[in-house]
């Protein structure tokens, strides 16, 4: 009998501009952003659709972070284009 597994998380990739933004964040900001990215990887539909694009906009008011991203067709990869903390 196989063990019971939770839902599968999407693999998260950051584009170069998001990596540059990430490099400028403090440790505290990075920690808050990490929590948002984990949430998105578990449920890629958390963010709201940006009209006329494939992008999604996720803002966590509690942690004060924002992530602009899109999800591949099979929902196995989430590509982060912009981060703000």
Short mmCIF file of N, CA and C in Angstrom, two decimals:
data_model
loop_
_atom_site.label_atom_id
_atom_site.label_comp_id
_atom_site.label_asym_id
_atom_site.label_seq_id
_atom_site.Cartn_x
_atom_site.Cartn_y
_atom_site.Cartn_z
N UNK A 1 0.85 -1.17 0.00
CA UNK A 1 0.00 0.00 0.00
C UNK A 1 0.90 1.24 0.00
N UNK A 2 0.65 2.16 -0.88
CA UNK A 2 1.47 3.36 -0.95
C UNK A 2 1.04 4.37 0.11
N UNK A 3 2.00 5.19 0.58
CA UNK A 3 1.65 6.19 1.58
C UNK A 3 0.76 7.27 0.98
N UNK A 4 0.00 7.91 1.83
CA UNK A 4 -0.90 8.98 1.41
C UNK A 4 -0.08 10.25 1.19
N UNK A 5 -0.10 10.79 -0.01
CA UNK A 5 0.66 11.99 -0.32
C UNK A 5 -0.27 13.18 -0.42
N UNK A 6 0.26 14.36 -0.04
CA UNK A 6 -0.49 15.59 -0.18
C UNK A 6 -0.50 16.03 -1.62
N UNK A 7 -1.08 17.19 -1.87
CA UNK A 7 -1.14 17.69 -3.24
C UNK A 7 0.27 18.01 -3.72
N UNK A 8 0.47 17.88 -4.99
CA UNK A 8 1.78 18.12 -5.60
C UNK A 8 1.97 19.62 -5.82
N UNK A 9 3.14 20.11 -5.48
CA UNK A 9 3.45 21.52 -5.67
C UNK A 9 4.06 21.75 -7.05
N UNK A 10 3.77 22.90 -7.61
CA UNK A 10 4.39 23.29 -8.88
C UNK A 10 5.84 23.68 -8.63
N UNK A 11 6.67 23.44 -9.60
CA UNK A 11 8.07 23.87 -9.55
C UNK A 11 8.08 25.36 -9.87
N UNK A 12 8.77 26.16 -9.05
CA UNK A 12 8.79 27.61 -9.23
C UNK A 12 10.13 28.04 -9.84
N UNK A 13 10.04 28.83 -10.89
CA UNK A 13 11.22 29.37 -11.57
C UNK A 13 11.08 30.89 -11.58
N UNK A 14 12.19 31.57 -11.34
CA UNK A 14 12.18 33.03 -11.39
C UNK A 14 12.93 33.51 -12.61
N UNK A 15 12.33 34.45 -13.33
CA UNK A 15 13.02 35.04 -14.46
C UNK A 15 14.11 35.99 -13.94
N UNK A 16 15.00 36.38 -14.80
CA UNK A 16 16.16 37.18 -14.38
C UNK A 16 15.77 38.47 -13.66
N UNK A 17 14.75 39.15 -14.12
CA UNK A 17 14.36 40.40 -13.46
C UNK A 17 13.86 40.15 -12.04
N UNK A 18 13.14 39.06 -11.82
CA UNK A 18 12.68 38.72 -10.47
C UNK A 18 13.85 38.35 -9.58
N UNK A 19 14.83 37.63 -10.13
CA UNK A 19 16.03 37.29 -9.36
C UNK A 19 16.78 38.55 -8.94
N UNK A 20 16.85 39.54 -9.83
CA UNK A 20 17.52 40.80 -9.50
C UNK A 20 16.78 41.51 -8.37
N UNK A 21 15.46 41.48 -8.42
CA UNK A 21 14.67 42.10 -7.35
C UNK A 21 14.89 41.34 -6.04
N UNK A 22 14.91 40.03 -6.11
CA UNK A 22 15.10 39.20 -4.94
C UNK A 22 16.44 39.49 -4.26
N UNK A 23 17.47 39.72 -5.05
CA UNK A 23 18.80 39.99 -4.50
C UNK A 23 18.84 41.27 -3.68
N UNK A 24 17.91 42.17 -3.88
CA UNK A 24 17.89 43.45 -3.17
C UNK A 24 17.07 43.40 -1.88
N UNK A 25 16.40 42.27 -1.61
CA UNK A 25 15.55 42.17 -0.43
C UNK A 25 16.35 41.81 0.81
N UNK A 26 15.85 42.23 1.96
CA UNK A 26 16.46 41.85 3.24
C UNK A 26 16.07 40.42 3.56
N UNK A 27 16.69 39.84 4.58
CA UNK A 27 16.36 38.47 4.99
C UNK A 27 14.90 38.37 5.41
N UNK A 28 14.41 39.36 6.11
CA UNK A 28 13.00 39.36 6.55
C UNK A 28 12.05 39.43 5.36
N UNK A 29 12.36 40.28 4.40
CA UNK A 29 11.53 40.39 3.20
C UNK A 29 11.55 39.09 2.40
N UNK A 30 12.72 38.47 2.31
CA UNK A 30 12.85 37.21 1.58
C UNK A 30 12.03 36.12 2.25
N UNK A 31 12.03 36.09 3.58
CA UNK A 31 11.25 35.09 4.31
C UNK A 31 9.75 35.27 4.04
N UNK A 32 9.28 36.52 4.06
CA UNK A 32 7.86 36.78 3.78
C UNK A 32 7.51 36.38 2.35
N UNK A 33 8.40 36.69 1.43
CA UNK A 33 8.18 36.35 0.03
C UNK A 33 8.17 34.83 -0.17
N UNK A 34 9.06 34.13 0.51
CA UNK A 34 9.10 32.66 0.42
C UNK A 34 7.75 32.05 0.78
N UNK A 35 7.13 32.57 1.83
CA UNK A 35 5.83 32.04 2.23
C UNK A 35 4.79 32.22 1.14
N UNK A 36 4.82 33.36 0.46
CA UNK A 36 3.87 33.60 -0.63
C UNK A 36 4.14 32.67 -1.81
N UNK A 37 5.41 32.45 -2.13
CA UNK A 37 5.76 31.59 -3.26
C UNK A 37 5.37 30.15 -2.97
N UNK A 38 5.53 29.70 -1.74
CA UNK A 38 5.09 28.34 -1.39
C UNK A 38 3.58 28.24 -1.56
N UNK A 39 2.85 29.24 -1.11
CA UNK A 39 1.38 29.23 -1.25
C UNK A 39 0.98 29.15 -2.72
N UNK A 40 1.66 29.90 -3.57
CA UNK A 40 1.37 29.87 -5.01
C UNK A 40 1.73 28.52 -5.61
N UNK A 41 2.83 27.93 -5.16
CA UNK A 41 3.23 26.63 -5.72
C UNK A 41 2.23 25.54 -5.38
N UNK A 42 1.57 25.67 -4.24
CA UNK A 42 0.56 24.69 -3.84
C UNK A 42 -0.77 24.96 -4.55
N UNK A 43 -1.10 26.23 -4.73
CA UNK A 43 -2.36 26.60 -5.38
C UNK A 43 -2.11 27.73 -6.38
N UNK A 44 -1.71 27.39 -7.60
CA UNK A 44 -1.36 28.42 -8.60
C UNK A 44 -2.49 29.37 -8.96
N UNK A 45 -3.69 29.07 -8.56
CA UNK A 45 -4.82 29.95 -8.91
C UNK A 45 -5.12 30.97 -7.82
N UNK A 46 -4.24 31.11 -6.84
CA UNK A 46 -4.44 32.08 -5.77
C UNK A 46 -4.56 33.51 -6.29
N UNK A 47 -3.69 33.88 -7.18
CA UNK A 47 -3.68 35.24 -7.69
C UNK A 47 -4.87 35.53 -8.59
N UNK A 48 -5.06 36.80 -8.84
CA UNK A 48 -6.13 37.19 -9.76
C UNK A 48 -5.56 37.32 -11.16
N UNK A 49 -6.37 37.04 -12.14
CA UNK A 49 -5.93 37.15 -13.54
C UNK A 49 -5.72 38.61 -13.91
N UNK A 50 -4.65 38.85 -14.65
CA UNK A 50 -4.41 40.18 -15.21
C UNK A 50 -5.09 40.17 -16.57
N UNK A 51 -6.13 41.00 -16.76
CA UNK A 51 -6.90 40.98 -18.01
C UNK A 51 -6.03 41.10 -19.25
N UNK A 52 -6.33 40.26 -20.24
CA UNK A 52 -5.66 40.31 -21.53
C UNK A 52 -4.27 39.69 -21.55
N UNK A 53 -3.89 39.01 -20.46
CA UNK A 53 -2.57 38.37 -20.39
C UNK A 53 -2.71 36.97 -19.80
N UNK A 54 -1.60 36.25 -19.75
CA UNK A 54 -1.56 34.96 -19.06
C UNK A 54 -1.09 35.13 -17.62
N UNK A 55 -0.82 36.38 -17.23
CA UNK A 55 -0.27 36.65 -15.91
C UNK A 55 -1.32 36.59 -14.81
N UNK A 56 -0.83 36.30 -13.60
CA UNK A 56 -1.65 36.33 -12.40
C UNK A 56 -0.95 37.26 -11.41
N UNK A 57 -1.71 37.96 -10.61
CA UNK A 57 -1.19 38.93 -9.64
C UNK A 57 -1.61 38.46 -8.25
N UNK A 58 -0.63 38.08 -7.43
CA UNK A 58 -0.93 37.63 -6.07
C UNK A 58 -0.38 38.65 -5.08
N UNK A 59 -1.24 39.19 -4.24
CA UNK A 59 -0.83 40.13 -3.20
C UNK A 59 -1.28 39.60 -1.86
N UNK A 60 -0.33 39.49 -0.93
CA UNK A 60 -0.63 39.07 0.44
C UNK A 60 -0.54 40.31 1.31
N UNK A 61 -1.69 40.81 1.71
CA UNK A 61 -1.74 42.05 2.48
C UNK A 61 -1.14 41.88 3.88
N UNK A 62 -1.23 40.69 4.46
CA UNK A 62 -0.70 40.44 5.80
C UNK A 62 0.82 40.53 5.79
N UNK A 63 1.46 39.83 4.86
CA UNK A 63 2.92 39.84 4.78
C UNK A 63 3.46 40.98 3.93
N UNK A 64 2.58 41.69 3.22
CA UNK A 64 3.01 42.82 2.42
C UNK A 64 3.88 42.44 1.24
N UNK A 65 3.49 41.37 0.54
CA UNK A 65 4.25 40.94 -0.63
C UNK A 65 3.34 40.88 -1.85
N UNK A 66 3.97 40.97 -3.02
CA UNK A 66 3.24 40.88 -4.28
C UNK A 66 4.08 40.08 -5.26
N UNK A 67 3.43 39.18 -5.97
CA UNK A 67 4.11 38.33 -6.94
C UNK A 67 3.31 38.34 -8.23
N UNK A 68 3.96 38.64 -9.32
CA UNK A 68 3.35 38.54 -10.65
C UNK A 68 3.93 37.28 -11.28
N UNK A 69 3.07 36.40 -11.76
CA UNK A 69 3.55 35.11 -12.25
C UNK A 69 2.61 34.56 -13.31
N UNK A 70 3.06 33.50 -13.97
CA UNK A 70 2.17 32.73 -14.83
C UNK A 70 2.46 31.26 -14.65
N UNK A 71 1.50 30.46 -15.01
CA UNK A 71 1.56 29.03 -14.78
C UNK A 71 1.52 28.32 -16.13
N UNK A 72 2.35 27.29 -16.28
CA UNK A 72 2.35 26.54 -17.53
C UNK A 72 1.04 25.79 -17.70
N UNK A 73 0.78 25.34 -18.90
CA UNK A 73 -0.50 24.70 -19.24
C UNK A 73 -0.81 23.50 -18.35
N UNK A 74 0.19 22.72 -17.99
CA UNK A 74 -0.05 21.54 -17.14
C UNK A 74 0.00 21.87 -15.66
N UNK A 75 0.21 23.14 -15.34
CA UNK A 75 0.26 23.63 -13.96
C UNK A 75 1.34 22.96 -13.13
N UNK A 76 2.42 22.56 -13.80
CA UNK A 76 3.52 21.94 -13.08
C UNK A 76 4.66 22.92 -12.83
N UNK A 77 4.65 24.03 -13.55
CA UNK A 77 5.71 25.03 -13.39
C UNK A 77 5.05 26.40 -13.26
N UNK A 78 5.50 27.14 -12.24
CA UNK A 78 5.06 28.52 -12.04
C UNK A 78 6.26 29.40 -12.31
N UNK A 79 6.11 30.38 -13.20
CA UNK A 79 7.21 31.25 -13.57
C UNK A 79 6.94 32.64 -12.99
N UNK A 80 7.82 33.07 -12.09
CA UNK A 80 7.67 34.34 -11.41
C UNK A 80 8.38 35.42 -12.21
N UNK A 81 7.64 36.47 -12.54
CA UNK A 81 8.18 37.55 -13.34
C UNK A 81 8.52 38.79 -12.51
N UNK A 82 7.89 38.94 -11.34
CA UNK A 82 8.05 40.16 -10.55
C UNK A 82 7.80 39.83 -9.09
N UNK A 83 8.62 40.38 -8.21
CA UNK A 83 8.40 40.22 -6.77
C UNK A 83 8.51 41.57 -6.09
N UNK A 84 7.78 41.73 -5.01
CA UNK A 84 7.79 42.98 -4.24
C UNK A 84 7.53 42.63 -2.78
N UNK A 85 8.40 43.11 -1.91
CA UNK A 85 8.19 42.87 -0.48
C UNK A 85 8.57 44.10 0.30
#
